[in-house]
Coordinates of C-alpha atoms in Angstrom, one line a residue:
M1 CA -56.1 -62.5 41.1
A2 CA -57.3 -63.9 37.5
R3 CA -57.8 -61.7 34.5
A4 CA -58.0 -62.9 31.3
F5 CA -57.5 -61.3 27.7
L6 CA -57.9 -62.1 24.4
F7 CA -56.6 -60.5 22.2
V8 CA -57.7 -61.5 17.7
L9 CA -56.0 -60.2 14.8
D10 CA -58.2 -60.1 12.4
S11 CA -57.6 -62.2 9.7
F12 CA -54.5 -64.0 10.9
G13 CA -55.3 -67.1 9.8
I14 CA -51.9 -70.1 9.4
G15 CA -54.2 -72.2 7.0
G16 CA -55.1 -75.7 7.2
A17 CA -59.0 -76.1 6.8
A18 CA -59.7 -79.4 7.0
D19 CA -62.7 -77.6 4.2
A20 CA -61.5 -75.9 3.0
E21 CA -61.4 -77.0 -0.4
R22 CA -65.4 -76.7 -0.2
Y23 CA -65.3 -72.8 -0.3
G24 CA -62.8 -72.4 -2.9
D25 CA -59.7 -72.0 -0.8
A26 CA -57.7 -74.6 -0.1
G27 CA -55.0 -74.1 -0.3
A28 CA -55.1 -70.3 1.4
N29 CA -52.2 -69.7 4.7
T30 CA -51.9 -66.3 5.4
F31 CA -48.8 -66.6 7.1
A32 CA -47.3 -68.6 6.1
H33 CA -47.6 -67.3 2.4
V34 CA -47.1 -63.7 4.0
A35 CA -43.2 -64.9 5.5
L36 CA -42.6 -66.5 2.4
A37 CA -43.2 -63.4 0.2
C38 CA -41.3 -61.4 2.8
A39 CA -38.9 -64.4 2.2
E40 CA -38.4 -64.1 -1.6
G41 CA -38.7 -60.2 -1.7
R42 CA -42.4 -59.4 -2.7
G43 CA -43.5 -58.4 1.0
D44 CA -40.8 -55.8 0.6
R45 CA -41.7 -51.3 0.0
D46 CA -39.9 -48.4 0.7
G47 CA -40.6 -47.0 3.2
L48 CA -42.4 -49.1 4.6
R49 CA -40.4 -52.7 5.4
S50 CA -38.0 -54.7 4.5
G51 CA -36.6 -58.1 4.5
P52 CA -38.0 -61.9 6.3
L53 CA -40.8 -61.2 8.4
F54 CA -39.8 -60.3 11.7
V55 CA -42.3 -61.3 15.0
P56 CA -39.9 -62.1 17.3
N57 CA -42.4 -62.6 20.5
M58 CA -45.1 -64.1 18.7
L59 CA -42.8 -66.9 17.8
S60 CA -41.7 -66.0 21.8
L61 CA -45.1 -67.3 22.6
G62 CA -44.6 -71.1 20.0
L63 CA -46.5 -68.8 16.5
G64 CA -44.0 -71.1 14.9
R65 CA -45.5 -74.5 16.1
A66 CA -48.6 -73.3 16.0
A67 CA -48.1 -73.2 12.1
E68 CA -46.6 -76.4 12.2
T69 CA -49.4 -78.1 14.1
A70 CA -51.7 -76.8 11.4
T71 CA -50.2 -77.5 7.5
G72 CA -45.8 -78.9 9.2
F73 CA -45.1 -74.8 8.1
H74 CA -41.7 -74.3 9.2
F75 CA -40.7 -71.1 10.3
D76 CA -37.5 -71.1 11.3
G77 CA -36.9 -68.2 13.4
K78 CA -35.1 -69.0 15.5
I79 CA -36.5 -67.4 18.7
P80 CA -36.6 -69.5 21.9
L81 CA -39.9 -70.3 23.5
V82 CA -40.9 -68.5 26.8
S83 CA -43.4 -70.0 28.9
A84 CA -46.3 -70.0 26.8
F85 CA -48.4 -72.6 25.3
Y86 CA -49.0 -73.0 21.8
G87 CA -51.2 -74.1 19.4
A88 CA -53.8 -74.0 16.8
A89 CA -57.8 -75.0 16.2
Q90 CA -60.2 -76.0 13.5
E91 CA -63.9 -73.9 12.8
V92 CA -66.8 -75.7 12.7
S93 CA -69.3 -73.2 12.3
S94 CA -71.0 -72.0 9.2
G95 CA -69.8 -69.9 6.8
K96 CA -65.9 -67.4 7.0
D97 CA -67.1 -63.9 8.3
T98 CA -66.7 -62.2 11.2
P99 CA -69.8 -63.0 13.6
S100 CA -68.6 -66.7 13.4
G101 CA -66.0 -66.3 14.4
H102 CA -66.0 -64.7 17.2
W103 CA -69.2 -65.9 18.9
E104 CA -67.2 -69.4 18.1
I105 CA -64.9 -68.3 20.1
A106 CA -66.5 -67.3 23.0
A107 CA -67.7 -70.6 23.1
L108 CA -71.3 -70.5 20.6
P109 CA -70.7 -72.4 17.2
V110 CA -72.3 -71.3 14.8
R111 CA -74.3 -74.5 13.9
F112 CA -76.9 -72.4 11.5
D113 CA -76.7 -71.5 7.8
W114 CA -76.5 -68.0 7.0
G115 CA -78.1 -66.4 4.4
Y116 CA -75.9 -65.2 1.6
F117 CA -76.6 -62.5 -1.7
P118 CA -76.1 -64.6 -5.3
N119 CA -73.3 -62.9 -7.2
T120 CA -75.2 -61.3 -10.1
V121 CA -76.1 -57.2 -10.8
P122 CA -78.6 -57.5 -8.8
A123 CA -77.1 -59.2 -6.2
F124 CA -80.2 -57.7 -3.9
P125 CA -84.7 -59.5 -4.3
A126 CA -85.7 -56.8 -5.8
E127 CA -88.5 -56.7 -3.3
L128 CA -85.5 -55.8 -0.5
T129 CA -84.1 -53.7 -2.3
E130 CA -87.8 -51.6 -3.3
A131 CA -87.9 -52.1 0.8
I132 CA -84.2 -50.0 1.1
I133 CA -85.2 -47.0 -0.9
R134 CA -89.2 -46.7 0.6
E135 CA -88.3 -47.4 4.1
G136 CA -85.0 -45.9 4.5
K137 CA -86.2 -42.9 2.3
V138 CA -83.7 -42.7 -0.1
P139 CA -84.3 -42.1 -4.1
G140 CA -82.5 -44.5 -4.2
I141 CA -79.2 -47.0 -4.2
L142 CA -76.0 -47.7 -6.5
G143 CA -73.8 -50.3 -6.7
N144 CA -76.5 -53.3 -5.3
C145 CA -73.6 -55.6 -6.0
H146 CA -70.8 -58.2 -5.5
A147 CA -67.2 -55.6 -5.1
P148 CA -64.2 -54.5 -2.8
G149 CA -65.7 -52.3 -0.6
T150 CA -63.2 -48.9 -1.7
E151 CA -63.1 -50.2 -5.2
I152 CA -67.3 -48.9 -5.7
I153 CA -66.6 -46.1 -3.9
E154 CA -64.6 -45.2 -5.9
R155 CA -66.3 -46.1 -9.0
F156 CA -69.9 -44.4 -7.0
G157 CA -68.8 -42.0 -4.9
E158 CA -69.2 -39.7 -7.4
E159 CA -72.8 -40.5 -8.4
H160 CA -73.7 -41.0 -5.2
I161 CA -72.9 -36.9 -4.0
R162 CA -74.8 -35.8 -7.5
T163 CA -77.9 -38.1 -6.3
G164 CA -78.5 -38.4 -3.3
K165 CA -78.3 -42.8 -3.4
P166 CA -77.1 -44.9 -0.8
I167 CA -74.0 -47.0 -1.9
C168 CA -75.1 -50.4 -0.5
Y169 CA -73.0 -53.7 -1.9
T170 CA -72.4 -57.3 -0.7
S171 CA -69.6 -59.8 -0.5
V172 CA -69.2 -64.1 -0.4
D173 CA -69.7 -62.9 3.5
S174 CA -73.5 -62.5 4.6
V175 CA -73.3 -59.3 4.6
L176 CA -74.9 -55.9 3.0
Q177 CA -73.1 -53.2 3.2
V178 CA -73.8 -49.9 2.4
A179 CA -71.0 -46.3 1.7
A180 CA -72.3 -43.6 2.0
H181 CA -70.4 -39.5 2.3
E182 CA -69.9 -38.8 5.7
G183 CA -70.6 -35.2 5.6
L184 CA -73.0 -34.7 2.5
F185 CA -75.4 -37.7 3.1
G186 CA -74.1 -37.8 7.7
L187 CA -72.8 -39.8 9.6
E188 CA -76.1 -40.2 12.1
R189 CA -78.3 -40.4 9.1
L190 CA -75.9 -43.3 8.0
Y191 CA -76.6 -45.2 11.4
E192 CA -80.5 -44.8 10.7
F193 CA -80.6 -46.2 7.1
C194 CA -78.5 -49.6 8.3
K195 CA -80.8 -49.9 11.8
T196 CA -83.8 -50.0 8.7
V197 CA -82.1 -52.0 6.2
R198 CA -81.0 -54.8 9.5
R199 CA -84.7 -55.0 10.4
L200 CA -85.6 -55.5 6.4
V201 CA -82.3 -58.0 6.1
D202 CA -83.7 -59.9 9.1
P203 CA -85.8 -62.5 7.2
L204 CA -83.3 -62.9 5.0
N205 CA -80.9 -64.0 7.5
I206 CA -77.9 -62.1 7.1
G207 CA -75.8 -62.2 9.7
R208 CA -74.6 -58.1 9.1
V209 CA -74.9 -54.8 7.9
I210 CA -72.2 -52.5 7.9
A211 CA -72.3 -48.2 7.5
R212 CA -69.1 -47.9 6.2
P213 CA -68.7 -44.0 5.9
F214 CA -66.3 -42.8 3.6
V215 CA -64.9 -38.4 3.2
G216 CA -64.0 -36.3 -0.1
E217 CA -65.2 -35.1 -3.1
T218 CA -63.9 -37.1 -5.7
A219 CA -63.0 -40.9 -7.1
A220 CA -58.7 -40.2 -5.9
T221 CA -59.3 -38.7 -2.3
F222 CA -61.9 -40.9 -1.1
E223 CA -60.8 -42.2 1.2
R224 CA -62.6 -44.3 4.3
T225 CA -63.5 -43.0 8.1
H226 CA -63.3 -45.3 10.9
N227 CA -66.0 -44.6 12.3
R228 CA -67.8 -47.6 10.7
R229 CA -70.6 -49.4 12.7
D230 CA -71.8 -53.0 12.5
Y231 CA -75.4 -53.8 12.9
A232 CA -75.5 -57.9 13.8
V233 CA -77.8 -60.3 14.0
P234 CA -77.4 -61.3 18.1
P235 CA -76.4 -64.8 19.0
P236 CA -78.9 -67.0 19.5
E237 CA -77.7 -69.0 22.7
P238 CA -75.4 -67.2 25.4
T239 CA -72.1 -66.5 25.4
L240 CA -68.7 -66.4 27.1
L241 CA -70.0 -62.9 27.1
D242 CA -72.8 -63.3 28.6
R243 CA -72.5 -65.6 31.1
L244 CA -69.0 -63.6 33.0
T245 CA -71.4 -60.1 32.6
E246 CA -73.9 -62.2 34.6
R247 CA -71.8 -63.5 37.0
G248 CA -71.2 -59.7 37.8
R249 CA -68.0 -59.6 36.0
R250 CA -66.6 -56.8 32.9
V251 CA -66.4 -56.9 30.2
I252 CA -64.0 -54.6 28.1
A253 CA -64.3 -54.6 24.4
I254 CA -62.0 -52.7 22.8
G255 CA -62.2 -52.4 18.2
K256 CA -65.4 -53.6 17.0
I257 CA -66.2 -56.3 19.5
G258 CA -69.2 -54.8 21.0
D259 CA -70.8 -55.0 17.5
I260 CA -70.2 -58.4 17.0
F261 CA -71.9 -59.5 19.8
A262 CA -74.9 -56.8 18.8
H263 CA -73.8 -55.1 21.9
R264 CA -74.9 -58.0 24.6
G265 CA -72.3 -59.4 27.4
I266 CA -70.2 -55.9 27.1
S267 CA -70.3 -54.1 29.5
E268 CA -68.3 -51.2 27.9
V269 CA -67.1 -50.4 24.2
R270 CA -63.3 -48.5 23.4
K271 CA -62.6 -47.2 19.8
A272 CA -59.9 -46.6 18.3
A273 CA -58.5 -45.6 14.8
G274 CA -56.2 -48.3 13.8
N275 CA -54.1 -50.9 15.1
M276 CA -51.7 -49.5 17.4
A277 CA -53.7 -46.9 18.6
M278 CA -56.4 -50.0 19.5
F279 CA -53.1 -51.6 20.7
D280 CA -53.1 -48.4 23.0
K281 CA -56.9 -48.7 24.2
A282 CA -56.4 -52.2 25.0
L283 CA -52.9 -51.8 27.1
G284 CA -55.6 -49.0 29.2
A285 CA -58.0 -51.7 29.5
M286 CA -55.7 -54.0 30.6
D287 CA -54.9 -51.1 33.2
D288 CA -58.3 -51.1 34.9
A289 CA -59.3 -55.1 34.4
G290 CA -60.7 -56.5 38.2
D291 CA -60.3 -60.0 39.5
G292 CA -62.7 -61.5 37.0
D293 CA -62.7 -58.9 33.9
L294 CA -62.3 -59.9 30.2
V295 CA -60.2 -57.5 28.0
F296 CA -61.1 -58.2 25.3
A297 CA -60.1 -57.5 22.1
N298 CA -60.2 -57.2 17.8
F299 CA -57.9 -55.1 15.6
V300 CA -59.0 -54.7 13.2
D301 CA -56.9 -53.3 10.5
F302 CA -54.9 -57.0 9.1
D303 CA -58.6 -57.8 7.5
T304 CA -59.3 -54.1 6.1
E305 CA -56.7 -52.4 5.2
F306 CA -54.4 -55.2 4.1
G307 CA -56.2 -58.9 3.7
H308 CA -59.1 -57.3 2.1
R309 CA -56.9 -55.4 -0.1
R310 CA -54.4 -57.7 -1.2
D311 CA -51.3 -55.3 -0.1
V312 CA -48.3 -58.1 1.3
A313 CA -46.2 -55.6 2.2
G314 CA -48.4 -53.9 4.0
Y315 CA -50.0 -57.0 6.3
A316 CA -46.0 -57.9 7.3
A317 CA -45.9 -54.4 7.9
A318 CA -49.1 -54.4 9.9
L319 CA -47.8 -57.7 11.6
E320 CA -44.4 -56.7 12.4
A321 CA -45.8 -53.5 14.4
F322 CA -48.1 -55.4 16.1
D323 CA -45.3 -57.4 16.6
L324 CA -42.7 -54.6 18.7
R325 CA -45.5 -53.6 21.1
L326 CA -46.0 -56.9 21.9
P327 CA -43.4 -56.8 25.8
E328 CA -46.0 -53.3 25.9
A329 CA -48.6 -56.6 26.5
L330 CA -46.9 -58.6 28.4
A331 CA -45.5 -56.7 31.0
K332 CA -48.7 -55.8 32.3
L333 CA -49.3 -59.1 33.4
K334 CA -50.3 -60.0 36.4
Q335 CA -49.8 -63.5 38.4
G336 CA -53.3 -65.6 37.7
D337 CA -53.1 -63.8 34.3
L338 CA -53.8 -65.2 30.7
L339 CA -53.0 -63.8 27.5
V340 CA -54.2 -65.3 24.4
L341 CA -53.4 -64.4 20.9
T342 CA -56.0 -65.5 17.9
A343 CA -57.9 -64.5 14.5
D344 CA -61.2 -65.6 14.0
H345 CA -60.5 -66.6 9.7
G346 CA -58.3 -66.3 6.5
N347 CA -57.7 -63.1 5.1
D348 CA -55.0 -64.2 2.8
P349 CA -53.6 -61.4 0.4
T350 CA -52.3 -63.6 -1.6
W351 CA -55.1 -65.1 -2.4
P352 CA -57.0 -64.8 -5.7
G353 CA -59.9 -62.5 -4.7
T354 CA -60.6 -60.5 -2.0
D355 CA -62.9 -62.4 0.7
H356 CA -61.3 -64.0 3.3
T357 CA -60.5 -67.2 3.4
R358 CA -61.5 -70.3 5.3
E359 CA -58.0 -72.1 7.4
R360 CA -57.6 -72.8 11.2
I361 CA -56.2 -70.1 13.5
P362 CA -53.3 -69.3 15.9
V363 CA -53.9 -70.1 19.6
I364 CA -51.4 -69.4 21.7
G365 CA -50.5 -66.9 25.1
T366 CA -48.9 -67.0 28.4
G367 CA -49.3 -66.2 32.3
P368 CA -47.8 -65.7 34.7
G369 CA -47.8 -69.1 36.3
F370 CA -48.6 -71.0 33.5
S371 CA -46.0 -73.6 32.2
G372 CA -47.2 -73.8 28.9
G373 CA -46.4 -76.1 26.1
G374 CA -48.5 -77.8 23.1
I375 CA -52.4 -77.5 23.2
G376 CA -52.5 -79.7 19.3
L377 CA -54.9 -79.2 17.2
R378 CA -58.6 -78.1 18.5
T379 CA -61.3 -78.9 16.6
T380 CA -63.4 -76.0 17.5
F381 CA -62.1 -72.7 17.9
A382 CA -64.6 -73.0 21.2
D383 CA -61.7 -74.2 23.2
I384 CA -60.6 -71.3 23.5
G385 CA -63.9 -69.3 25.1
E386 CA -63.5 -72.9 27.3
T387 CA -61.0 -71.8 28.9
V388 CA -60.2 -68.6 29.7
A389 CA -64.4 -69.4 31.3
E390 CA -62.6 -72.3 33.4
H391 CA -59.3 -69.7 34.7
L392 CA -62.4 -67.4 36.2
G393 CA -64.1 -70.1 37.3
L394 CA -67.1 -70.0 35.6
S395 CA -69.0 -73.6 35.3
R396 CA -68.2 -75.6 31.7
G397 CA -70.8 -74.9 29.1
R398 CA -72.1 -75.8 26.7
H399 CA -69.6 -76.8 23.7
G400 CA -65.7 -76.6 23.3
T401 CA -63.6 -78.1 26.5
S402 CA -60.7 -76.2 28.4
F403 CA -57.5 -76.1 27.5
H404 CA -56.5 -74.8 31.0
A405 CA -55.2 -77.7 32.4
A406 CA -52.9 -78.8 30.3
I407 CA -50.7 -75.2 30.2
G408 CA -50.8 -75.8 34.7
G409 CA -52.9 -73.7 34.9
H410 CA -55.0 -73.2 38.7
A411 CA -58.7 -71.4 38.1
R412 CA -59.9 -68.6 39.5
V413 CA -62.9 -69.8 42.8
A414 CA -66.2 -68.5 42.0

């Protein structure tokens, strides 16, 4: 039996991207800066966590070695390594957004440039705004600017409730987000509205339109729900997921993975609210996965709840909570299984602003029968996808180089 489990800790970068300066992120390092903040007491919060960052299970899989590979940062957790492989990967895709990172992990680098909206007010072209209002059948829109999601709901949420105008905003990513009250505007109406917006921004090559429902009655009580939905551009070429499903294998998507790939190459989607509930879904999928199947999970809270909100203590606590659950996943690994932990970009909570940070990512993992060892600095995230492809018996794709043989793996016979 050969199965693969790919867990993405959304935004858990480890610094050192060769082109970080181009993105204004030279020096950003999510892991290092969270760890250093905790060591200095800046990651403490009463009732949440205190003291140095404690992630012994990821360290045993080589997280510290991966960080050293990426930047030379030494995190001495005094944890012995198990039979794990460890290294780092540099992104070659344009941008530092979710689709680019995940598509490249799935062995399809993004070689084109996404479209972006300028950091001006208004941010959207007048003709686009007019089309959104006309074809979306709304009395107008609010926002029309760059903004963090929670902040813009606080600013415009009450006016949205009074007027029925959806809140439309963007960021440095290739995205147009729409926030609306889940009960008063209506969840299904929000989804339909976002489908209209998706069609309207296609000519601008915008990567994602995101529905951001919220509840509450006042700025003090507004809260985003977990009924977010992403409407992404479909990948321009087959990804690892397409290659698997075309061969009759199952790809079980946990969290927002299905949305990221426009539901292409996806056999089944399992969603939940929060990292721990998502972990439960991932464990269930591990039980259900058969020979040749892939479980592809995204743990989004690191990014949305703590990275974008620049919450160091929250980010540290989320890492520790994930690490505490990791032995449950390791216990489910059978002979022939491969587990990979990685990320899609950075989101350094100590960095200025509220946006993603261009960083290298950790590539760590294990499986019964793997000898493990260092895999060095991979020149593209696509090496992860090609390693999974070889492990599951697929022929080599157009992008990336497998490190499967280097870690003592034996490919499944297709």
